[in-house]
PDB file of C-alpha atoms in Angstrom:
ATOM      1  CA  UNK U 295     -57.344  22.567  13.046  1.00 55.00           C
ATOM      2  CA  UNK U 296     -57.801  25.576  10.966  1.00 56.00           C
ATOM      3  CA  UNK U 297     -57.394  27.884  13.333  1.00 48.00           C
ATOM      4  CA  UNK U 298     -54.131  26.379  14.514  1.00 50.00           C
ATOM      5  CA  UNK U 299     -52.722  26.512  10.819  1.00 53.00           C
ATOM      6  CA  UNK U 300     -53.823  30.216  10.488  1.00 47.00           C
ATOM      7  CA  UNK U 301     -52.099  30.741  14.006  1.00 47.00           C
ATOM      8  CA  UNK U 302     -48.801  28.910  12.819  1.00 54.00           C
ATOM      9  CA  UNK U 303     -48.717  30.723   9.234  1.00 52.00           C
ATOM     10  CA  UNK U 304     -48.790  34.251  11.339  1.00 48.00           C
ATOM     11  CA  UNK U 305     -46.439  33.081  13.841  1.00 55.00           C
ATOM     12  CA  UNK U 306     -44.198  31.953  10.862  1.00 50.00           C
ATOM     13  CA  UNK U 307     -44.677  35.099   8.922  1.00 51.00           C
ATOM     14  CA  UNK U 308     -44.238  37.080  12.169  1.00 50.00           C
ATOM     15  CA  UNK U 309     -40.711  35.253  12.712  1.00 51.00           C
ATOM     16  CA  UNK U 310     -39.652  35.799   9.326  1.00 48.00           C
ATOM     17  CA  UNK U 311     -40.748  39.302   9.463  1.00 52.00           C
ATOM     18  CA  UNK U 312     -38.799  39.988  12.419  1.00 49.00           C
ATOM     19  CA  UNK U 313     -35.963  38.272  11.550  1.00 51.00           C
ATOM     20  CA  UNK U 314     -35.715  39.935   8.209  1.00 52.00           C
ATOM     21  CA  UNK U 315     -35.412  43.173  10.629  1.00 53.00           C
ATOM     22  CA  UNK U 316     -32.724  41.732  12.917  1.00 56.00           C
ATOM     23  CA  UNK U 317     -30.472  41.157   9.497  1.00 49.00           C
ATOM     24  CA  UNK U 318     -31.165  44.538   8.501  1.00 56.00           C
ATOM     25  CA  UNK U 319     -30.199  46.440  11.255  1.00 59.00           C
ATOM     26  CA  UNK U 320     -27.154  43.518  11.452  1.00 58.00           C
ATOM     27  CA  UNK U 321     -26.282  45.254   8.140  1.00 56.00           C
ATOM     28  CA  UNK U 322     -26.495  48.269   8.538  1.00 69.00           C
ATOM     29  CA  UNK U 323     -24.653  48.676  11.819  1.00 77.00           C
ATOM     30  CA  UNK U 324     -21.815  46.128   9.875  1.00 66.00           C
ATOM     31  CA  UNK U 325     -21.921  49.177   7.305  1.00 68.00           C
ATOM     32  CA  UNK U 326     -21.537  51.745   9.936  1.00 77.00           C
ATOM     33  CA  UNK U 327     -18.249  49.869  11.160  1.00 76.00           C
ATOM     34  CA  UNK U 328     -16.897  49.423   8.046  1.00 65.00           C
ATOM     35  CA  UNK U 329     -16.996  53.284   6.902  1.00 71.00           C
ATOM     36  CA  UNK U 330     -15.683  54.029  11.083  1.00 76.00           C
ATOM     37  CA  UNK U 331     -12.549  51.696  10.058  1.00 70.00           C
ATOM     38  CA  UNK U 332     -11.915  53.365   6.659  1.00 66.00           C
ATOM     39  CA  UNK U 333     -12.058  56.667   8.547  1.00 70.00           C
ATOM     40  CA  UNK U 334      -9.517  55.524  11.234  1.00 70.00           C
ATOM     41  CA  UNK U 335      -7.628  54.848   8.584  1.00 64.00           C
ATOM     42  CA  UNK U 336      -7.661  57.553   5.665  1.00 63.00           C
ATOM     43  CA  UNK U 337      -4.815  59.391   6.884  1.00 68.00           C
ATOM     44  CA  UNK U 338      -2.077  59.136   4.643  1.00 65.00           C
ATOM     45  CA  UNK U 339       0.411  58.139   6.920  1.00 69.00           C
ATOM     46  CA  UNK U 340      -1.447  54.913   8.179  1.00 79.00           C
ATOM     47  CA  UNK U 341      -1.983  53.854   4.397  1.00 92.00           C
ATOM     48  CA  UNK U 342       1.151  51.366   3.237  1.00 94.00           C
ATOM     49  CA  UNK U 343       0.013  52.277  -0.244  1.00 96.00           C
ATOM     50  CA  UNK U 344       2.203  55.196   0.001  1.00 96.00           C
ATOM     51  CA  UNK U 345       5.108  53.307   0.283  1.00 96.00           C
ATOM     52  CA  UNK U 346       4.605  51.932  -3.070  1.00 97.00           C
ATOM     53  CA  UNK U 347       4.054  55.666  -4.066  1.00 98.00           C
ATOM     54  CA  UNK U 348       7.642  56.419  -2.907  1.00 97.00           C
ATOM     55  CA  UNK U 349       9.159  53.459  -4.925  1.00 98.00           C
ATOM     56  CA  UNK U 350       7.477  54.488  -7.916  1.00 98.00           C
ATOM     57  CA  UNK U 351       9.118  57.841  -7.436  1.00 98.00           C
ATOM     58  CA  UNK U 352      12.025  56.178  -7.141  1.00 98.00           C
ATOM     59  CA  UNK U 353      12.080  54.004 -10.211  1.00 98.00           C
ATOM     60  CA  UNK U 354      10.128  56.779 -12.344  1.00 98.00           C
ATOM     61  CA  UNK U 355      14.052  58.392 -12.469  1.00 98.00           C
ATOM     62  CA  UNK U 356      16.432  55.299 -12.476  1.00 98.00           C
ATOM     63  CA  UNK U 357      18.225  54.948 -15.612  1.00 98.00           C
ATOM     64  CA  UNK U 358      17.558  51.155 -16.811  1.00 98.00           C
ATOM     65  CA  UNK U 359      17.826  49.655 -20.236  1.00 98.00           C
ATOM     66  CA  UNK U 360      20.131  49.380 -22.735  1.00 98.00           C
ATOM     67  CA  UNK U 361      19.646  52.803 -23.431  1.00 98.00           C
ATOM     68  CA  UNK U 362      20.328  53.522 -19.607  1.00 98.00           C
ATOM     69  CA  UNK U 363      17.642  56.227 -19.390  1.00 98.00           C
ATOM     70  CA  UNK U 364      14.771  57.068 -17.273  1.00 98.00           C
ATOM     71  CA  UNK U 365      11.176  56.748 -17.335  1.00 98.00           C
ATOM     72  CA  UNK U 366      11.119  60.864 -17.099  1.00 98.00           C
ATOM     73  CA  UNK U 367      10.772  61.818 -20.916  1.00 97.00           C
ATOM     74  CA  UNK U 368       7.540  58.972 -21.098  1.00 98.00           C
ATOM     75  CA  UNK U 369       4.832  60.798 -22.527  1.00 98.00           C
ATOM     76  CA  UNK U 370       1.457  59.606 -20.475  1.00 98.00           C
ATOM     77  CA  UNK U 371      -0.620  61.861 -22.467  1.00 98.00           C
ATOM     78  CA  UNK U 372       0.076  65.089 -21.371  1.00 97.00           C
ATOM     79  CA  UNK U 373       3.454  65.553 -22.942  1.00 97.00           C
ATOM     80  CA  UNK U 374       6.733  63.905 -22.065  1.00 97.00           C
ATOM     81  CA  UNK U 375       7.205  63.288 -18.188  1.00 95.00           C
ATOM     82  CA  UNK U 376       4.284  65.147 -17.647  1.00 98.00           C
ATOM     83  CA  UNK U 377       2.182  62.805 -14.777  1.00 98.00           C
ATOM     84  CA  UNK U 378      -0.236  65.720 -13.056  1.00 98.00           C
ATOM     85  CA  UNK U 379      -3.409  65.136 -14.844  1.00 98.00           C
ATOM     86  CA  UNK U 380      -2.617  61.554 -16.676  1.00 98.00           C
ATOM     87  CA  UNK U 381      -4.216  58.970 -15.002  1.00 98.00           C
ATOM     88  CA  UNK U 382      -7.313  61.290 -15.278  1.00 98.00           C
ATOM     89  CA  UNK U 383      -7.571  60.812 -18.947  1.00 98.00           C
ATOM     90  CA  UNK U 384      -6.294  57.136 -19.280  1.00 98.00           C
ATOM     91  CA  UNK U 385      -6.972  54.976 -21.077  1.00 98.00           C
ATOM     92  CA  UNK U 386      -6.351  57.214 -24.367  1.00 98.00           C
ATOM     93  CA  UNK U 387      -4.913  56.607 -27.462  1.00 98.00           C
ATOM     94  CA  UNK U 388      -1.244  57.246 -28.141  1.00 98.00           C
ATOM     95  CA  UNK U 389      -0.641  58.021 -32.004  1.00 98.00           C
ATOM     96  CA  UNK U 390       3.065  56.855 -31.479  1.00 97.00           C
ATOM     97  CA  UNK U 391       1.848  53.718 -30.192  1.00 98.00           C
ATOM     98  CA  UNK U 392      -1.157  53.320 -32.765  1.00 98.00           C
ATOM     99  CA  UNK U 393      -3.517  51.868 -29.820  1.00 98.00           C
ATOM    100  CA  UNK U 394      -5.490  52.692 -27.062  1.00 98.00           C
ATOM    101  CA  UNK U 395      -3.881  51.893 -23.757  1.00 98.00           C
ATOM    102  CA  UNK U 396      -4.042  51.834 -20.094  1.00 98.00           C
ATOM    103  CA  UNK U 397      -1.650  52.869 -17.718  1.00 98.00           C
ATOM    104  CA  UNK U 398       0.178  49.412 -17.332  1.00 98.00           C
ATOM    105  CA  UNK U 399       0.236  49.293 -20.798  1.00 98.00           C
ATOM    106  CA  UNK U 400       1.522  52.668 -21.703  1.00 98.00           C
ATOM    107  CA  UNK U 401       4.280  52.210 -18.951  1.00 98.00           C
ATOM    108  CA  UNK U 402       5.271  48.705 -20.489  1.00 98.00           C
ATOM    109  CA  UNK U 403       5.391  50.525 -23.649  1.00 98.00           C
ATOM    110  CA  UNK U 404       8.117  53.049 -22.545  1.00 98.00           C
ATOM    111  CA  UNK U 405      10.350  50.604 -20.571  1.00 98.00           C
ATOM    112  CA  UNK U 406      10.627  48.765 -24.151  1.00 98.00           C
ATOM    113  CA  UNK U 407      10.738  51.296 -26.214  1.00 98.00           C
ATOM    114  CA  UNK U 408      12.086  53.998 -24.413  1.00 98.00           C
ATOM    115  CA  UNK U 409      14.967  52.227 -21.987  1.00 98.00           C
ATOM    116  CA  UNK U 410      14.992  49.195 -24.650  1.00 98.00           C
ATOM    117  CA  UNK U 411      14.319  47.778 -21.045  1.00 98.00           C
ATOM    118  CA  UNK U 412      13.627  43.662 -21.237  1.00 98.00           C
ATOM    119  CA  UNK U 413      10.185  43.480 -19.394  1.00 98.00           C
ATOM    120  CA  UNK U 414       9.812  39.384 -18.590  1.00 98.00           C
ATOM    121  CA  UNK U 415      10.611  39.719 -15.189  1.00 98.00           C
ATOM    122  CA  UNK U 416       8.470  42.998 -14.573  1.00 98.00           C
ATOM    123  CA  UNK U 417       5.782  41.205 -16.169  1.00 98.00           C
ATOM    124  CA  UNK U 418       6.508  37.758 -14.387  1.00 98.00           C
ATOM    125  CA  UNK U 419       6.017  40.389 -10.552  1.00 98.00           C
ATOM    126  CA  UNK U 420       3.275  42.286 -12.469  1.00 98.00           C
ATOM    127  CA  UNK U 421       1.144  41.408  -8.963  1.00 98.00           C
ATOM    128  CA  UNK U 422       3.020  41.611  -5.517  1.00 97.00           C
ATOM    129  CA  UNK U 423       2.912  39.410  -2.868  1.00 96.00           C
ATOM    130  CA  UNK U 424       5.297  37.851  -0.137  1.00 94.00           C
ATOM    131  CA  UNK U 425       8.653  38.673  -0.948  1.00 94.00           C
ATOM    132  CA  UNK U 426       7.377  39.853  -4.294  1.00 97.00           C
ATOM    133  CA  UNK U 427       7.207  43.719  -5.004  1.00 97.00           C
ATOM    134  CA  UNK U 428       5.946  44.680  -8.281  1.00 98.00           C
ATOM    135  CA  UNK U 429       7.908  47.606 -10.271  1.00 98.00           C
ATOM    136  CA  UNK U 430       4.645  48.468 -12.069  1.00 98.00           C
ATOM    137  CA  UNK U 431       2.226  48.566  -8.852  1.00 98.00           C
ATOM    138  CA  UNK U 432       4.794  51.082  -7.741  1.00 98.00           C
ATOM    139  CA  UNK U 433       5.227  53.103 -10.540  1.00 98.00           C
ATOM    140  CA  UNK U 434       1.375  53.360 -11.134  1.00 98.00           C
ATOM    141  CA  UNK U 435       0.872  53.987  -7.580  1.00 98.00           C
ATOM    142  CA  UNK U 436       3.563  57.267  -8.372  1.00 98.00           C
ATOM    143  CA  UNK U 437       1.664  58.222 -11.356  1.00 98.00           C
ATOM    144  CA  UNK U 438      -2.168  57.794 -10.387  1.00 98.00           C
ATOM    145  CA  UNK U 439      -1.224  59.751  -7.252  1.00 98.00           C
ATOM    146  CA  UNK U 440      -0.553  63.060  -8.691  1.00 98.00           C
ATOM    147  CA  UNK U 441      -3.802  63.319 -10.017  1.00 98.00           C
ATOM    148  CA  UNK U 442      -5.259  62.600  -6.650  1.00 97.00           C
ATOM    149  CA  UNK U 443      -7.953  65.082  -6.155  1.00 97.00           C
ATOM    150  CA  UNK U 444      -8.636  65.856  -9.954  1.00 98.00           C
ATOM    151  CA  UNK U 445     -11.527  64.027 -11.644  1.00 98.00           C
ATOM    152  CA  UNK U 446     -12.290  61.517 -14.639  1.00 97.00           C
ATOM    153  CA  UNK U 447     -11.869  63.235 -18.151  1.00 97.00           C
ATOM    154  CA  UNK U 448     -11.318  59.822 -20.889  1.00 97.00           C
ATOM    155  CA  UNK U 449     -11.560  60.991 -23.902  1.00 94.00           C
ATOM    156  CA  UNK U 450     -14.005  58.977 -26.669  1.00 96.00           C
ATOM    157  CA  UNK U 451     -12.712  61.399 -29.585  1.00 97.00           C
ATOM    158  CA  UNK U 452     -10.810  59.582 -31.833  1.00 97.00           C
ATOM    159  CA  UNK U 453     -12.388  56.712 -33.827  1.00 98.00           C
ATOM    160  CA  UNK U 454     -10.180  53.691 -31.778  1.00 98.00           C
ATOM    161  CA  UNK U 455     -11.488  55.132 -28.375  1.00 98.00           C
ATOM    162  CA  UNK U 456     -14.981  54.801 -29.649  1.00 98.00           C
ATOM    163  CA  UNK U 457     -14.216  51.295 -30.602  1.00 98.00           C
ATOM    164  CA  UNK U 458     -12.335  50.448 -27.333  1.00 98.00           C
ATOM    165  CA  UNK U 459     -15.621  51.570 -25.470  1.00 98.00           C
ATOM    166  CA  UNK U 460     -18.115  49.590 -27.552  1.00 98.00           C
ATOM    167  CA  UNK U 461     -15.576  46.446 -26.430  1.00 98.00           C
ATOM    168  CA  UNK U 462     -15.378  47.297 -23.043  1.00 98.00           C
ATOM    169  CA  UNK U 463     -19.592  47.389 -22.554  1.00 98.00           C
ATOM    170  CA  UNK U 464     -19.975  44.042 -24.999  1.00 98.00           C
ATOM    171  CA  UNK U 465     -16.920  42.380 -21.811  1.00 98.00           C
ATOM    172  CA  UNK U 466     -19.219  43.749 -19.263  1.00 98.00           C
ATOM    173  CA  UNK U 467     -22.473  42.122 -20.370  1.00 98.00           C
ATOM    174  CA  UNK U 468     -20.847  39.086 -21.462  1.00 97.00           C
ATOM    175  CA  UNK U 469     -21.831  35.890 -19.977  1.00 96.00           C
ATOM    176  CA  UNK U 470     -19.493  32.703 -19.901  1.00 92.00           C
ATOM    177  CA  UNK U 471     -17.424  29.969 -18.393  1.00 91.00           C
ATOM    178  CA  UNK U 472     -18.664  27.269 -16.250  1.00 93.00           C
ATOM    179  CA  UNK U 473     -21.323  29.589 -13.585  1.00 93.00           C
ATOM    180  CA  UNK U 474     -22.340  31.626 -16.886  1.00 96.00           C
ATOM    181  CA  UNK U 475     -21.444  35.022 -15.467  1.00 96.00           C
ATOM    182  CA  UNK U 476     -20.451  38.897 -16.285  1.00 97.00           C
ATOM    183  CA  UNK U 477     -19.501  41.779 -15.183  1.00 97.00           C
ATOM    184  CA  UNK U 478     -22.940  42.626 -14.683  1.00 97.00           C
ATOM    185  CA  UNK U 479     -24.350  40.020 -12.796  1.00 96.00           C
ATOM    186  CA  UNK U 480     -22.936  41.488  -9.517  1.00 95.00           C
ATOM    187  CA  UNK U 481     -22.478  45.039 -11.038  1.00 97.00           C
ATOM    188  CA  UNK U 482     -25.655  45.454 -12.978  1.00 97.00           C
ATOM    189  CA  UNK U 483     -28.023  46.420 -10.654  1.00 96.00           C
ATOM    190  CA  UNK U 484     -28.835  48.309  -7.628  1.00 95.00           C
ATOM    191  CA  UNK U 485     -28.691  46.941  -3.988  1.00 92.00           C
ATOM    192  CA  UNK U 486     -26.715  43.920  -4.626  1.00 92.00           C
ATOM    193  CA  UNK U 487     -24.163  42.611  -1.766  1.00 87.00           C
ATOM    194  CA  UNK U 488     -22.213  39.447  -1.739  1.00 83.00           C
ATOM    195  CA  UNK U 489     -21.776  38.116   2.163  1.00 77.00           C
ATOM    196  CA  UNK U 490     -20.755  41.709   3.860  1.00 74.00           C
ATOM    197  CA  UNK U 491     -19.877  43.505   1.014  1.00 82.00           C
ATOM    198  CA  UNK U 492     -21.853  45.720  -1.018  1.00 89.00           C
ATOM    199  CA  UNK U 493     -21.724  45.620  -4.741  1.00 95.00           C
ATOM    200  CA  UNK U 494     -21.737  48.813  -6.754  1.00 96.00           C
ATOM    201  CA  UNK U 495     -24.142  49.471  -9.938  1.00 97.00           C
ATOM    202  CA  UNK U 496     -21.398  50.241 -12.507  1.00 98.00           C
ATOM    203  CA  UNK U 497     -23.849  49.954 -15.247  1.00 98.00           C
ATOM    204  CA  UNK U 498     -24.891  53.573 -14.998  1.00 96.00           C
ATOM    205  CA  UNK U 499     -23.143  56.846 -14.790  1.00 97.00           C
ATOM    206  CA  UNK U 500     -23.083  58.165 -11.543  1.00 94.00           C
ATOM    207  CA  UNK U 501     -21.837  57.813  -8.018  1.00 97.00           C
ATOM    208  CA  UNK U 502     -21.173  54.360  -7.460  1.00 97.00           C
ATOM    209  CA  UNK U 503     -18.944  53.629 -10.597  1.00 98.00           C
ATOM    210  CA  UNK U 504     -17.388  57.403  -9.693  1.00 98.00           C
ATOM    211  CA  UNK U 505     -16.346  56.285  -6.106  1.00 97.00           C
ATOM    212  CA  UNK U 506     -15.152  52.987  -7.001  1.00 97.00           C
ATOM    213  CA  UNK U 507     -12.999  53.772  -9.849  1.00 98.00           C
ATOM    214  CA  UNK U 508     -11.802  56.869  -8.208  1.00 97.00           C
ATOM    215  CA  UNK U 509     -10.446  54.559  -5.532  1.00 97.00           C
ATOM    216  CA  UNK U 510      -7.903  52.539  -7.475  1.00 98.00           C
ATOM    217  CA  UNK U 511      -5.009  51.483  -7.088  1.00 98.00           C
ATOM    218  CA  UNK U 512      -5.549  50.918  -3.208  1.00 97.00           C
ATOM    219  CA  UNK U 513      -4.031  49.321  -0.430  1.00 96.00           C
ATOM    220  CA  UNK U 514      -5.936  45.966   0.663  1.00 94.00           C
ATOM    221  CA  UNK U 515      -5.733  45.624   4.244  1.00 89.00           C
ATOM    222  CA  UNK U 516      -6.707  41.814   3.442  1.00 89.00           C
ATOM    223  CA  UNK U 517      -4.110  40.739   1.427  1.00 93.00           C
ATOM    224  CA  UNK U 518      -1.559  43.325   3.032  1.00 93.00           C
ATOM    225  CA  UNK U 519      -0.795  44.774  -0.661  1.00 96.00           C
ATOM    226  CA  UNK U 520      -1.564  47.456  -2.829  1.00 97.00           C
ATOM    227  CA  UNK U 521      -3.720  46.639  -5.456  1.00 98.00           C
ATOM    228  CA  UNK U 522      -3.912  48.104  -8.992  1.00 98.00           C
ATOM    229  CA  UNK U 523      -7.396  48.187 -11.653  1.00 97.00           C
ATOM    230  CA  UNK U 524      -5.646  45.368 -13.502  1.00 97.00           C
ATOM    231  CA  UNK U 525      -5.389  43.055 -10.324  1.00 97.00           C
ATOM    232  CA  UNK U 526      -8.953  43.937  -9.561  1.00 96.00           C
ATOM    233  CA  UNK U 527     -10.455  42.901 -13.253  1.00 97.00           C
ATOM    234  CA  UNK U 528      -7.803  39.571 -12.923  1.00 96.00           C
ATOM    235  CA  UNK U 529      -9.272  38.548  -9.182  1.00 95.00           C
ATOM    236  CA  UNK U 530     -12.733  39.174 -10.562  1.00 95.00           C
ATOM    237  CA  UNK U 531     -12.730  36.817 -13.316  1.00 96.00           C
ATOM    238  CA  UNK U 532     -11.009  34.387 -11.711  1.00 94.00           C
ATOM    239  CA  UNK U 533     -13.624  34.356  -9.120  1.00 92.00           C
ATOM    240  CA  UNK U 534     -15.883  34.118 -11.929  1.00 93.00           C
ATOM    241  CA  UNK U 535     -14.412  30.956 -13.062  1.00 94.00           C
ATOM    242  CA  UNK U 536     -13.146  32.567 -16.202  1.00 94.00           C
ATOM    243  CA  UNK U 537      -9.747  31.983 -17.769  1.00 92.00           C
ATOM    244  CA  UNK U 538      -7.369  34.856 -16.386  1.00 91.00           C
ATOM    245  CA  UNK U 539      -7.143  37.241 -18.807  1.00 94.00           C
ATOM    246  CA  UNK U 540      -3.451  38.262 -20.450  1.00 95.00           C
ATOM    247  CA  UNK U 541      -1.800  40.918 -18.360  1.00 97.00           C
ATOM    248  CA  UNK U 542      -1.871  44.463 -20.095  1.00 96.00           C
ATOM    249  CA  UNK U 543      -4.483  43.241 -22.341  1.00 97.00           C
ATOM    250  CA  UNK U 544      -6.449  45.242 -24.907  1.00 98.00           C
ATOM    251  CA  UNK U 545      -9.835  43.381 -23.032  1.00 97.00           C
ATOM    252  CA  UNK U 546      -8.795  44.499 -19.919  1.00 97.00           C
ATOM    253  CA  UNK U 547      -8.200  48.186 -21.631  1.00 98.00           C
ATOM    254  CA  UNK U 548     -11.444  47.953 -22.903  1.00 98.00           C
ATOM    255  CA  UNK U 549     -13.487  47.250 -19.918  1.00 98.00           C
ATOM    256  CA  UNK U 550     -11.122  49.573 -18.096  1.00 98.00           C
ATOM    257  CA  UNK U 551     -11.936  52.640 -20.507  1.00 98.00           C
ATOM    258  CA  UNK U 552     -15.746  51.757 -20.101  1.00 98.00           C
ATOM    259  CA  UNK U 553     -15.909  51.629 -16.608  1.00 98.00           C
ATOM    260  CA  UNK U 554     -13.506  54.915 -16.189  1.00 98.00           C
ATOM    261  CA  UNK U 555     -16.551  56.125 -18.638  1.00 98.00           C
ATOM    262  CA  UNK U 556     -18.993  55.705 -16.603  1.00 98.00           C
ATOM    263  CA  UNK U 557     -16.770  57.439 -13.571  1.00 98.00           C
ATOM    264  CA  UNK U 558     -16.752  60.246 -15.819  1.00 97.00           C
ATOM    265  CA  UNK U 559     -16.241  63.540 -13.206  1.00 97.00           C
ATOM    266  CA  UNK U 560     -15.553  61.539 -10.059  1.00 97.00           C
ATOM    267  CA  UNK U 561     -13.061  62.594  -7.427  1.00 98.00           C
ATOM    268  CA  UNK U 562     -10.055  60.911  -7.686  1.00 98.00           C
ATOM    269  CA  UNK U 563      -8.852  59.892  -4.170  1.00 96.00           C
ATOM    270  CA  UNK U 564      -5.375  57.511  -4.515  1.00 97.00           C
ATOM    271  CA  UNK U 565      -3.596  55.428  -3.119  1.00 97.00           C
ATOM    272  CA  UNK U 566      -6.921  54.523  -1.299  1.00 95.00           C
ATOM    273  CA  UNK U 567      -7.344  51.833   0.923  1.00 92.00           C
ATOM    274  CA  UNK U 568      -9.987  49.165   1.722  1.00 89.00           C
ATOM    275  CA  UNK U 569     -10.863  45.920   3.633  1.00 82.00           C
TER     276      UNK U 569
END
């Protein structure tokens, strides 16, 4: 009787063994396809993203607002319609604005103050979808673009940056809502993966937060849309079962600027585009 329990625990631990095996080399050849398909489709002209990139062109110089003027004299942080370089460095903080912002934030900022533009409706397509296309996908889309191939530079100089990025790490450890998650539960560690997918460590510097931050905005072949870093925080805390957070919010800022901080001197490679 022994003997045939000894022989069933190996044959048990033999199976599981082996099938522990067959689901790794499942993975890793699901891996292998995944990185073939982004390659068959990295070339620029078989990403839609860059569509978005030419309508943000397009509305970057269309006189709108009261003040019927363009979005050309918006200073980004390099000086007034400057864009090569900007997205690199944002979030910052803007002394005219007396805050630290992101890009959606800074460009909501000029269309009020700059065109006296009114923003409800912009704000109302902030996300596109079917028969939806969002002005400020497109324009950020424009502007991260042209600093495609530079690399991470945020500044932490100036004492409301520092503060921004203590916020940012305190929203990425946080736990709450109903399944008592964070950021870091599925971004805290190495070798996580949810079904297919695998997660990133973005509580370190290094590679992983550099190659996923320096991949948005991108186009999601899933929900046939470009995506922006404010989309991506929203979706995540909704899956978290979180209440959505405020569009252009300084908590989204925050956890923006301390994630682009931990990115700090990755390639910058946009419009991108994933699964």
């Amino acid at each position: 009787m022994r003997l045939l329990t000894v022989l069933g625990s190996l044959g048990f631990l033999l199976f599981a063994t082996l099938s522990g095996l067959e689901a790794q080399q499942t993975t890793d050849v699901t891996e292998q396809e995944i990185e073939r398909y982004r390659a068959m489709i990295s070339d620029p002209m078989a990403n839609p993203a860059f569509l978005n990139v030419d309508r943000g062109e397009a509305l970057w110089s269309t006189a709108r607002g009261s003040k019927n003027v363009s979005l050309q004299q918006c200073d980004l942080g390099e000086g007034a319609g400057k864009l090569e370089g900007a997205y690199a460095k944002l979030p910052r903080y803007f002394a005219d604005a007396d805050r630290v912002m992101d890009i959606e934030q800074r460009l909501l900022w000029c269309m009020q103050s700059l065109q006296d533009l009114e923003t409800t409706d912009i704000v109302r397509r902030r996300f596109s979808g079917p028969g939806v296309v969002s002005d400020l996908e497109d324009l950020v889309a424009f502007v991260a673009n042209k600093s495609s191939g530079m690399k991470f530079a945020v500044s932490i100089s100036s004492l409301k940056e520092r503060e921004m990025l203590a916020v940012g790490e305190a929203l990425f450890y946080r736990r709450s809502a109903v399944m008592d998650f964070s950021c870091a539960t599925c971004h805290g560690d190495d070798g996580k993966r949810i079904r297919l997918q695998a997660l990133p460590n973005l509580a370190k510097p290094g590679k992983p937060a550099q190659e996923t931050m320096g991949s948005w905005p991108t186009y999601r072949v899933s929900q046939s849309q470009m995506r922006t870093m404010q989309h991506r925080l929203w979706d995540c805390y909704r899956q978290m079962r979180m209440p959505a957070p405020d569009y252009a919010s300084d908590g989204i800022t925050a956890l923006t600027l301390y994630l682009t901080k931990q990115a700090e001197g990755g390639d910058i490679v946009v419009p991108s585009i994933k699964r």
